[in-house]
Short mmCIF file of C-alpha atoms and ligand atoms in Angstrom, two decimals:
data_model
loop_
_atom_site.label_atom_id
_atom_site.label_comp_id
_atom_site.label_asym_id
_atom_site.label_seq_id
_atom_site.Cartn_x
_atom_site.Cartn_y
_atom_site.Cartn_z
CA MET A 842 1.06 -149.16 -13.08
CA ASN A 843 0.15 -152.09 -15.24
CA SER A 844 2.00 -150.67 -18.25
CA ARG A 845 5.16 -149.93 -16.15
CA ARG A 846 5.21 -153.45 -15.08
CA THR A 847 4.89 -154.62 -18.67
CA ILE A 848 7.87 -152.38 -19.71
CA ILE A 849 10.04 -153.86 -16.92
CA LEU A 850 9.05 -157.40 -17.87
CA VAL A 851 9.79 -156.76 -21.57
CA THR A 852 13.21 -155.27 -20.66
CA VAL A 853 14.12 -158.25 -18.49
CA VAL A 854 13.21 -160.66 -21.31
CA LEU A 855 15.21 -158.62 -23.86
CA VAL A 856 18.34 -158.53 -21.63
CA ALA A 857 17.95 -162.28 -20.93
CA THR A 858 17.63 -163.05 -24.67
CA PHE A 859 20.59 -160.92 -25.45
CA ALA A 860 22.63 -162.76 -22.83
CA VAL A 861 21.60 -166.17 -23.97
CA PHE A 862 21.97 -165.72 -27.69
CA ILE A 863 24.69 -163.18 -28.11
CA VAL A 864 27.06 -162.97 -25.09
CA TRP A 865 27.04 -166.62 -23.93
CA PRO A 866 27.95 -168.24 -27.19
CA ARG A 867 30.79 -165.81 -27.67
CA ALA A 868 32.12 -166.60 -24.27
CA ALA A 869 31.82 -170.22 -25.17
CA MET A 870 33.59 -169.73 -28.43
CA THR A 871 36.42 -167.91 -26.71
CA ARG A 872 36.77 -170.77 -24.29
CA GLN A 873 36.76 -173.19 -27.29
CA ASP A 874 39.61 -171.14 -28.90
CA GLN A 875 41.62 -171.77 -25.79
CA SER A 876 41.28 -175.52 -25.99
CA PRO A 877 42.36 -176.68 -29.39
CA GLN A 878 41.31 -180.24 -28.74
CA LYS A 879 37.71 -179.04 -28.91
CA GLN A 880 38.16 -177.41 -32.29
CA GLN A 881 37.33 -178.88 -35.63
CA PRO A 882 40.76 -179.39 -37.35
CA PRO A 883 41.36 -176.81 -40.09
CA THR A 884 41.42 -177.95 -43.69
CA ILE A 885 44.76 -177.92 -45.50
CA ASP A 886 43.80 -174.57 -47.15
CA GLU A 887 42.68 -172.98 -43.82
CA TYR A 888 45.75 -173.78 -41.90
CA GLN A 889 48.02 -170.80 -42.42
CA PRO A 890 50.37 -170.64 -39.40
CA LYS A 891 52.09 -167.30 -38.94
CA SER A 892 55.78 -167.69 -38.30
CA THR A 893 56.92 -166.12 -35.00
CA LEU A 894 60.56 -166.38 -35.96
CA VAL A 895 62.43 -163.20 -35.56
CA THR A 896 65.58 -163.11 -37.66
CA LYS A 897 67.40 -160.83 -40.12
CA GLU A 898 65.54 -160.09 -43.30
CA HIS A 899 66.91 -158.51 -46.45
CA LYS A 900 64.39 -157.37 -48.96
CA ILE A 901 66.21 -157.22 -52.24
CA GLU A 902 64.35 -155.44 -54.94
CA ARG A 903 67.10 -155.19 -57.47
CA ALA A 904 69.73 -157.81 -58.54
CA LYS A 905 73.27 -157.14 -57.35
CA PHE A 906 74.50 -157.43 -60.98
CA PRO A 907 72.76 -156.93 -64.28
CA PHE A 908 71.26 -160.24 -65.30
CA ILE A 909 69.87 -162.23 -68.25
CA ASP A 910 66.52 -163.98 -67.87
CA ILE A 911 67.07 -167.08 -70.06
CA HIS A 912 63.42 -168.29 -69.64
CA SER A 913 60.54 -165.97 -70.28
CA HIS A 914 57.42 -166.10 -72.46
CA HIS A 915 55.81 -163.20 -74.39
CA TRP A 916 53.52 -164.30 -77.17
CA ASN A 917 53.07 -161.73 -79.93
CA PRO A 918 53.96 -158.75 -77.79
CA THR A 919 52.65 -155.40 -78.93
CA PRO A 920 55.02 -152.34 -79.00
CA GLY A 921 53.22 -150.92 -76.00
CA GLU A 922 53.79 -154.02 -73.94
CA VAL A 923 57.49 -154.02 -74.97
CA ASP A 924 57.94 -150.45 -73.84
CA ARG A 925 56.38 -151.31 -70.55
CA LEU A 926 58.56 -154.35 -70.17
CA VAL A 927 61.84 -152.36 -70.65
CA LYS A 928 60.69 -149.85 -67.98
CA GLU A 929 60.01 -152.71 -65.53
CA MET A 930 63.23 -154.55 -66.43
CA ASP A 931 65.26 -151.48 -65.59
CA THR A 932 63.84 -151.35 -62.06
CA ILE A 933 65.23 -154.79 -61.18
CA ASN A 934 68.45 -154.76 -63.18
CA LEU A 935 67.10 -157.25 -65.75
CA ARG A 936 69.45 -156.36 -68.64
CA VAL A 937 68.45 -159.00 -71.29
CA MET A 938 65.21 -160.88 -71.49
CA VAL A 939 65.10 -164.10 -73.59
CA ASN A 940 61.67 -164.61 -75.02
CA LEU A 941 61.33 -168.34 -75.61
CA SER A 942 57.93 -168.00 -77.41
CA GLY A 943 59.03 -166.60 -80.76
CA GLY A 944 57.23 -169.22 -82.85
CA THR A 945 58.44 -169.69 -86.44
CA GLY A 946 57.94 -168.06 -89.83
CA GLU A 947 55.95 -164.79 -89.88
CA GLN A 948 55.25 -164.90 -86.13
CA LEU A 949 58.89 -165.10 -85.37
CA LYS A 950 59.63 -162.25 -87.69
CA ASN A 951 56.93 -160.09 -85.98
CA THR A 952 58.17 -160.92 -82.53
CA VAL A 953 61.75 -160.07 -83.42
CA ALA A 954 60.56 -156.77 -84.91
CA ALA A 955 58.46 -155.86 -81.88
CA MET A 956 61.26 -156.65 -79.36
CA LYS A 957 64.70 -156.50 -80.96
CA GLY A 958 63.68 -154.07 -83.63
CA ARG A 959 63.00 -151.46 -81.01
CA TYR A 960 65.40 -152.44 -78.23
CA PRO A 961 68.20 -154.47 -79.90
CA ASP A 962 70.27 -154.90 -76.74
CA ARG A 963 67.49 -155.79 -74.46
CA PHE A 964 65.85 -158.86 -75.98
CA VAL A 965 66.68 -162.20 -77.44
CA VAL A 966 64.04 -164.29 -79.23
CA PHE A 967 64.09 -168.10 -79.53
CA ALA A 968 62.29 -169.93 -82.37
CA ASN A 969 59.94 -172.84 -81.86
CA MET A 970 59.17 -175.83 -84.09
CA SER A 971 55.84 -176.07 -85.96
CA TYR A 972 54.57 -179.72 -86.03
CA ASP A 973 51.78 -178.96 -88.57
CA ASP A 974 53.44 -181.15 -91.26
CA LEU A 975 54.74 -183.82 -88.84
CA ASN A 976 52.99 -186.55 -90.76
CA THR A 977 54.19 -185.60 -94.24
CA PRO A 978 57.42 -187.42 -95.22
CA GLY A 979 60.55 -185.20 -95.02
CA PHE A 980 59.44 -183.41 -91.84
CA GLY A 981 62.92 -183.39 -90.31
CA LYS A 982 64.45 -181.64 -93.29
CA ARG A 983 61.68 -179.11 -93.47
CA VAL A 984 61.67 -178.21 -89.78
CA THR A 985 65.41 -177.77 -89.92
CA ALA A 986 65.18 -175.54 -93.03
CA ARG A 987 62.48 -173.39 -91.24
CA LEU A 988 64.80 -173.01 -88.23
CA GLU A 989 67.63 -171.86 -90.60
CA GLN A 990 65.33 -169.24 -91.96
CA ASP A 991 64.21 -168.13 -88.53
CA VAL A 992 67.81 -167.63 -87.56
CA LYS A 993 68.17 -165.42 -90.64
CA ASN A 994 65.23 -163.53 -89.38
CA GLY A 995 66.80 -162.96 -86.00
CA ALA A 996 66.26 -166.07 -83.80
CA GLN A 997 69.11 -166.80 -81.45
CA GLY A 998 68.14 -170.19 -80.08
CA LEU A 999 65.56 -172.98 -80.24
CA LYS A 1000 62.97 -173.67 -77.48
CA ILE A 1001 61.17 -176.95 -77.31
CA PHE A 1002 58.00 -177.05 -75.30
CA LYS A 1003 56.82 -179.78 -73.02
CA ASN A 1004 54.35 -181.42 -75.47
CA PHE A 1005 57.37 -182.89 -77.10
CA GLY A 1006 57.76 -186.30 -75.68
CA MET A 1007 54.36 -186.30 -73.91
CA ASP A 1008 51.42 -185.08 -76.02
CA LEU A 1009 52.91 -184.83 -79.43
CA LYS A 1010 51.88 -187.92 -81.52
CA TYR A 1011 52.13 -189.18 -85.07
CA ALA A 1012 48.91 -189.80 -87.02
CA ASN A 1013 49.12 -193.48 -86.18
CA GLY A 1014 48.83 -192.57 -82.49
CA GLU A 1015 52.48 -193.30 -81.63
CA ARG A 1016 54.06 -190.85 -79.25
CA VAL A 1017 57.01 -188.72 -80.58
CA HIS A 1018 59.93 -189.87 -78.35
CA VAL A 1019 62.32 -187.18 -77.13
CA ASP A 1020 65.19 -188.97 -78.96
CA ASP A 1021 63.16 -189.60 -82.11
CA PRO A 1022 65.71 -189.83 -85.05
CA GLU A 1023 63.33 -187.69 -87.22
CA PHE A 1024 64.62 -184.70 -85.24
CA ASP A 1025 68.31 -185.45 -85.42
CA ALA A 1026 68.87 -183.04 -88.31
CA ILE A 1027 67.55 -180.04 -86.34
CA PHE A 1028 69.79 -180.68 -83.35
CA GLU A 1029 72.79 -181.09 -85.58
CA LYS A 1030 71.92 -177.83 -87.32
CA CYS A 1031 71.84 -176.18 -83.88
CA ALA A 1032 75.36 -177.47 -83.21
CA GLU A 1033 76.55 -176.09 -86.59
CA LEU A 1034 74.96 -172.64 -86.05
CA LYS A 1035 76.08 -172.67 -82.31
CA LEU A 1036 72.44 -172.16 -81.23
CA PRO A 1037 71.46 -173.21 -77.72
CA VAL A 1038 68.48 -175.55 -77.41
CA LEU A 1039 66.35 -174.88 -74.31
CA ILE A 1040 64.23 -177.94 -73.79
CA HIS A 1041 61.43 -178.70 -71.36
CA VAL A 1042 61.11 -182.50 -70.93
CA ALA A 1043 58.56 -184.05 -68.56
CA GLU A 1044 57.19 -182.29 -65.53
CA PRO A 1045 57.85 -182.50 -61.77
CA SER A 1046 58.02 -186.16 -60.84
CA PRO A 1047 55.05 -185.94 -58.34
CA PHE A 1048 52.83 -185.12 -61.27
CA PHE A 1049 53.44 -188.69 -62.48
CA ASP A 1050 52.79 -190.25 -59.00
CA PRO A 1051 49.33 -191.18 -57.63
CA TRP A 1052 47.42 -188.10 -56.39
CA ASP A 1053 47.22 -189.26 -52.79
CA TYR A 1054 47.90 -187.76 -49.39
CA HIS A 1055 51.58 -188.49 -49.71
CA ASN A 1056 51.96 -186.47 -52.95
CA GLU A 1057 54.14 -183.40 -52.44
CA ARG A 1058 52.24 -181.45 -55.03
CA TRP A 1059 48.73 -182.53 -53.78
CA GLU A 1060 47.46 -178.92 -53.60
CA GLU A 1061 48.68 -178.00 -57.11
CA LEU A 1062 47.07 -181.15 -58.59
CA LYS A 1063 43.79 -180.19 -56.83
CA GLU A 1064 43.96 -176.71 -58.29
CA PHE A 1065 45.01 -177.86 -61.73
CA PRO A 1066 43.98 -181.53 -62.22
CA GLY A 1067 45.09 -181.32 -65.90
CA ARG A 1068 48.67 -181.20 -64.64
CA ALA A 1069 48.54 -184.83 -63.51
CA ARG A 1070 50.39 -187.28 -65.79
CA PRO A 1071 48.65 -190.65 -65.09
CA PRO A 1072 50.32 -193.79 -66.46
CA ALA A 1073 47.20 -194.54 -68.57
CA LYS A 1074 47.86 -191.41 -70.73
CA TYR A 1075 51.58 -190.64 -70.30
CA PRO A 1076 54.90 -192.43 -70.34
CA PRO A 1077 56.49 -192.69 -66.88
CA PHE A 1078 58.82 -189.99 -65.65
CA GLU A 1079 61.82 -192.29 -65.89
CA THR A 1080 61.13 -193.16 -69.53
CA LEU A 1081 61.23 -189.49 -70.42
CA MET A 1082 64.43 -188.97 -68.48
CA ALA A 1083 66.00 -191.89 -70.35
CA GLU A 1084 64.98 -190.56 -73.73
CA ARG A 1085 66.16 -187.04 -72.80
CA ASN A 1086 69.53 -188.28 -71.65
CA HIS A 1087 69.96 -190.30 -74.81
CA LEU A 1088 69.19 -187.13 -76.88
CA PHE A 1089 71.85 -185.19 -74.91
CA ALA A 1090 74.39 -187.97 -75.41
CA LYS A 1091 73.82 -188.41 -79.10
CA HIS A 1092 74.30 -184.72 -79.95
CA PRO A 1093 77.42 -183.91 -77.99
CA ARG A 1094 78.16 -180.82 -80.07
CA THR A 1095 74.77 -179.22 -79.39
CA ASN A 1096 74.38 -177.15 -76.19
CA PHE A 1097 71.13 -178.06 -74.35
CA ILE A 1098 69.71 -176.00 -71.55
CA ALA A 1099 67.32 -178.33 -69.62
CA ALA A 1100 64.55 -176.19 -68.26
CA HIS A 1101 63.62 -176.19 -64.54
CA LEU A 1102 66.77 -177.84 -63.33
CA GLY A 1103 65.88 -180.70 -65.63
CA PHE A 1104 63.29 -181.62 -62.92
CA HIS A 1105 66.13 -182.92 -60.74
CA GLY A 1106 65.90 -179.99 -58.27
CA ASN A 1107 64.84 -182.51 -55.68
CA ASP A 1108 67.84 -184.66 -56.41
CA LEU A 1109 70.87 -182.49 -57.04
CA GLU A 1110 73.25 -185.45 -56.93
CA ARG A 1111 71.44 -186.90 -59.85
CA LEU A 1112 71.67 -183.65 -61.75
CA GLY A 1113 75.39 -183.52 -60.93
CA LYS A 1114 75.86 -186.92 -62.57
CA LEU A 1115 73.95 -185.76 -65.61
CA PHE A 1116 76.38 -182.80 -65.84
CA ASP A 1117 79.42 -185.05 -65.36
CA ALA A 1118 78.28 -187.38 -68.18
CA ASN A 1119 77.39 -184.61 -70.61
CA PRO A 1120 79.55 -181.49 -70.86
CA ASN A 1121 76.96 -180.08 -73.34
CA VAL A 1122 74.24 -179.84 -70.78
CA TYR A 1123 73.16 -176.79 -68.76
CA VAL A 1124 70.01 -175.98 -66.71
CA ASP A 1125 67.92 -172.98 -65.79
CA ILE A 1126 66.40 -172.36 -62.35
CA ALA A 1127 63.09 -171.08 -63.62
CA ALA A 1128 60.03 -171.78 -61.35
CA VAL A 1129 62.00 -174.28 -59.32
CA LEU A 1130 63.59 -171.85 -56.78
CA ALA A 1131 61.70 -173.61 -53.96
CA GLU A 1132 63.65 -176.82 -54.66
CA LEU A 1133 66.95 -175.08 -54.07
CA GLY A 1134 65.55 -172.98 -51.21
CA ARG A 1135 64.53 -176.00 -49.14
CA GLN A 1136 68.12 -177.34 -49.15
CA PRO A 1137 70.35 -174.25 -48.76
CA TYR A 1138 73.47 -176.12 -47.86
CA SER A 1139 73.24 -178.58 -50.75
CA ALA A 1140 72.02 -175.78 -53.12
CA HIS A 1141 75.01 -173.52 -52.25
CA ASP A 1142 77.59 -176.32 -52.69
CA PHE A 1143 75.93 -177.52 -55.92
CA LEU A 1144 76.03 -173.98 -57.44
CA VAL A 1145 79.67 -173.57 -56.49
CA LYS A 1146 80.59 -177.00 -57.93
CA TYR A 1147 78.55 -176.57 -61.17
CA GLN A 1148 78.82 -172.79 -61.42
CA ASP A 1149 79.44 -172.97 -65.23
CA ARG A 1150 76.25 -174.95 -65.82
CA VAL A 1151 73.42 -173.02 -64.24
CA LEU A 1152 71.42 -170.05 -65.67
CA MET A 1153 69.03 -167.52 -64.23
CA GLY A 1154 65.48 -167.84 -65.42
CA LYS A 1155 61.98 -166.98 -64.09
CA ASP A 1156 59.43 -168.47 -66.56
CA ILE A 1157 56.03 -166.74 -66.02
CA TYR A 1158 56.83 -163.03 -66.18
CA ASP A 1159 55.97 -160.86 -63.13
CA VAL A 1160 58.36 -158.04 -62.29
CA ASN A 1161 57.45 -158.30 -58.61
CA GLU A 1162 58.43 -162.04 -58.20
CA TYR A 1163 62.13 -161.85 -59.20
CA LYS A 1164 62.97 -160.62 -55.71
CA TRP A 1165 62.62 -164.07 -54.27
CA TYR A 1166 65.30 -165.23 -56.65
CA PHE A 1167 67.59 -162.32 -55.62
CA ARG A 1168 67.00 -163.00 -51.95
CA ALA A 1169 67.71 -166.69 -52.30
CA LEU A 1170 70.83 -166.26 -54.30
CA GLU A 1171 72.25 -163.29 -52.60
CA THR A 1172 71.38 -163.60 -48.97
CA ARG A 1173 71.40 -166.16 -46.08
CA ASP A 1174 67.87 -165.19 -44.94
CA GLU A 1175 66.04 -167.98 -43.18
CA TYR A 1176 62.69 -169.53 -43.36
CA PHE A 1177 60.91 -167.03 -45.59
CA GLU A 1178 57.67 -167.60 -47.54
CA TYR A 1179 57.80 -168.54 -51.21
CA TYR A 1180 55.77 -166.66 -53.84
CA ARG A 1181 53.82 -169.65 -55.22
CA LYS A 1182 52.24 -171.57 -52.41
CA ARG A 1183 51.09 -174.46 -54.68
CA HIS A 1184 54.69 -175.15 -55.56
CA ALA A 1185 55.95 -175.38 -51.97
CA PHE A 1186 54.38 -176.22 -48.66
CA TRP A 1187 57.68 -175.24 -47.18
CA ARG A 1188 59.36 -171.92 -46.56
CA ILE A 1189 62.76 -171.34 -48.07
CA TYR A 1190 66.22 -170.27 -47.11
CA GLY A 1191 68.81 -168.13 -48.86
CA PHE A 1192 71.90 -169.99 -50.06
CA GLN A 1193 74.05 -166.93 -50.86
CA VAL A 1194 76.69 -167.77 -53.41
CA PRO A 1195 79.99 -165.95 -53.94
CA ASP A 1196 79.92 -162.97 -56.39
CA GLU A 1197 81.91 -164.94 -59.02
CA VAL A 1198 79.38 -167.71 -58.96
CA LEU A 1199 76.49 -165.15 -58.92
CA LYS A 1200 77.87 -163.43 -62.09
CA LYS A 1201 78.00 -166.73 -63.90
CA VAL A 1202 74.37 -167.60 -62.99
CA TYR A 1203 73.18 -164.10 -63.68
CA TYR A 1204 74.81 -163.54 -67.02
CA LYS A 1205 78.24 -165.17 -67.85
CA ASN A 1206 76.84 -168.54 -68.66
CA ALA A 1207 74.14 -167.14 -70.86
CA LEU A 1208 76.69 -164.87 -72.68
CA LYS A 1209 78.77 -168.03 -73.38
CA LEU A 1210 75.82 -169.98 -74.77
CA VAL A 1211 73.65 -167.45 -76.54
CA PRO A 1212 75.17 -165.89 -79.60
CA GLY A 1213 74.84 -162.20 -80.23
CA ILE A 1214 74.39 -160.63 -76.77
CA ASP A 1215 76.51 -157.63 -76.15
CA ALA A 1216 78.89 -158.53 -73.32
CA LYS A 1217 79.91 -154.81 -72.77
CA ALA A 1218 76.72 -154.19 -70.85
CA PHE A 1219 77.91 -156.54 -68.12
CA PRO A 1220 80.78 -156.28 -65.60
CA ASP A 1221 83.85 -158.52 -66.00
ZN1 ZN B 2685 58.56 -171.90 -69.61
#
């Protein structure tokens, strides 16, 4: 009798404990879920609203026309990597890939051999400058001679990386300006050889602004603090733009492709003025698609107006990320997520351009600028 009473008592206590510690808090939590004003606000990373928008979606896995990627990077690729690349390129209609990271001298030779040596119609390699002897008098002449040799070894253009104008300094600590006369000879040589110069000057302007709660790239700067360009260490964005524009103006026979919409993707009118003032200037859309995708009407009209000046490019290679470019350029899809959250807090919109414009962006402008690509692989 006594033991039976104990069992009942223990059972009652257990049930009560279960109710108090397990069931009741859950019920309370559910109630809390229903009244947002009682929740802790989510952090910026936690808040991931799911769109409820129901609208037409077009998943485009393959470009409508064969295209040239004017902006890609493959450092010292091995034959195996190149084989894999070609297989992947075929799946998305990527006909010609421009590797901007060819280097100079032996490295350039090896890169040309690994890529063009095996697939002559599928790859283009751009040379880069070496600054190793920057502080030895006569640098301008030597760097120009090296480029001439690189062209003999198969280079089809010159790529200038972003350290030029920002981190590159003379031994006395003076920054190399983008329009430094020491480099005039190499730009004139590019005009003579009809070689395009793809040049990355500065960075997105928010990287030069204070890292505060009004900064559009707050999250990217949190993830990569080294991308900040504080005034204590770097020239202002506008100084770099002025030097760059002076460079474009003083070499009118040289064709320049300003990487990443020249960092004017957030001000297309300004980019239009740059085009109007300099017929030798072009841009690529690599890694700045979100800028166009957040202003579909302006982007569409801009691409129609300046259809001879804009080139397709992707930058960091990933065969699975090109489809955002196809969808933005080829459809009118609305409010879809971008592939790189840190670049864009916003969703993007397709700005579908006419086929004639699409062909220019995909390949015709690149065919015009880059010597030695076989046009027969592309439609008229
Ligand atoms: Zn790049």
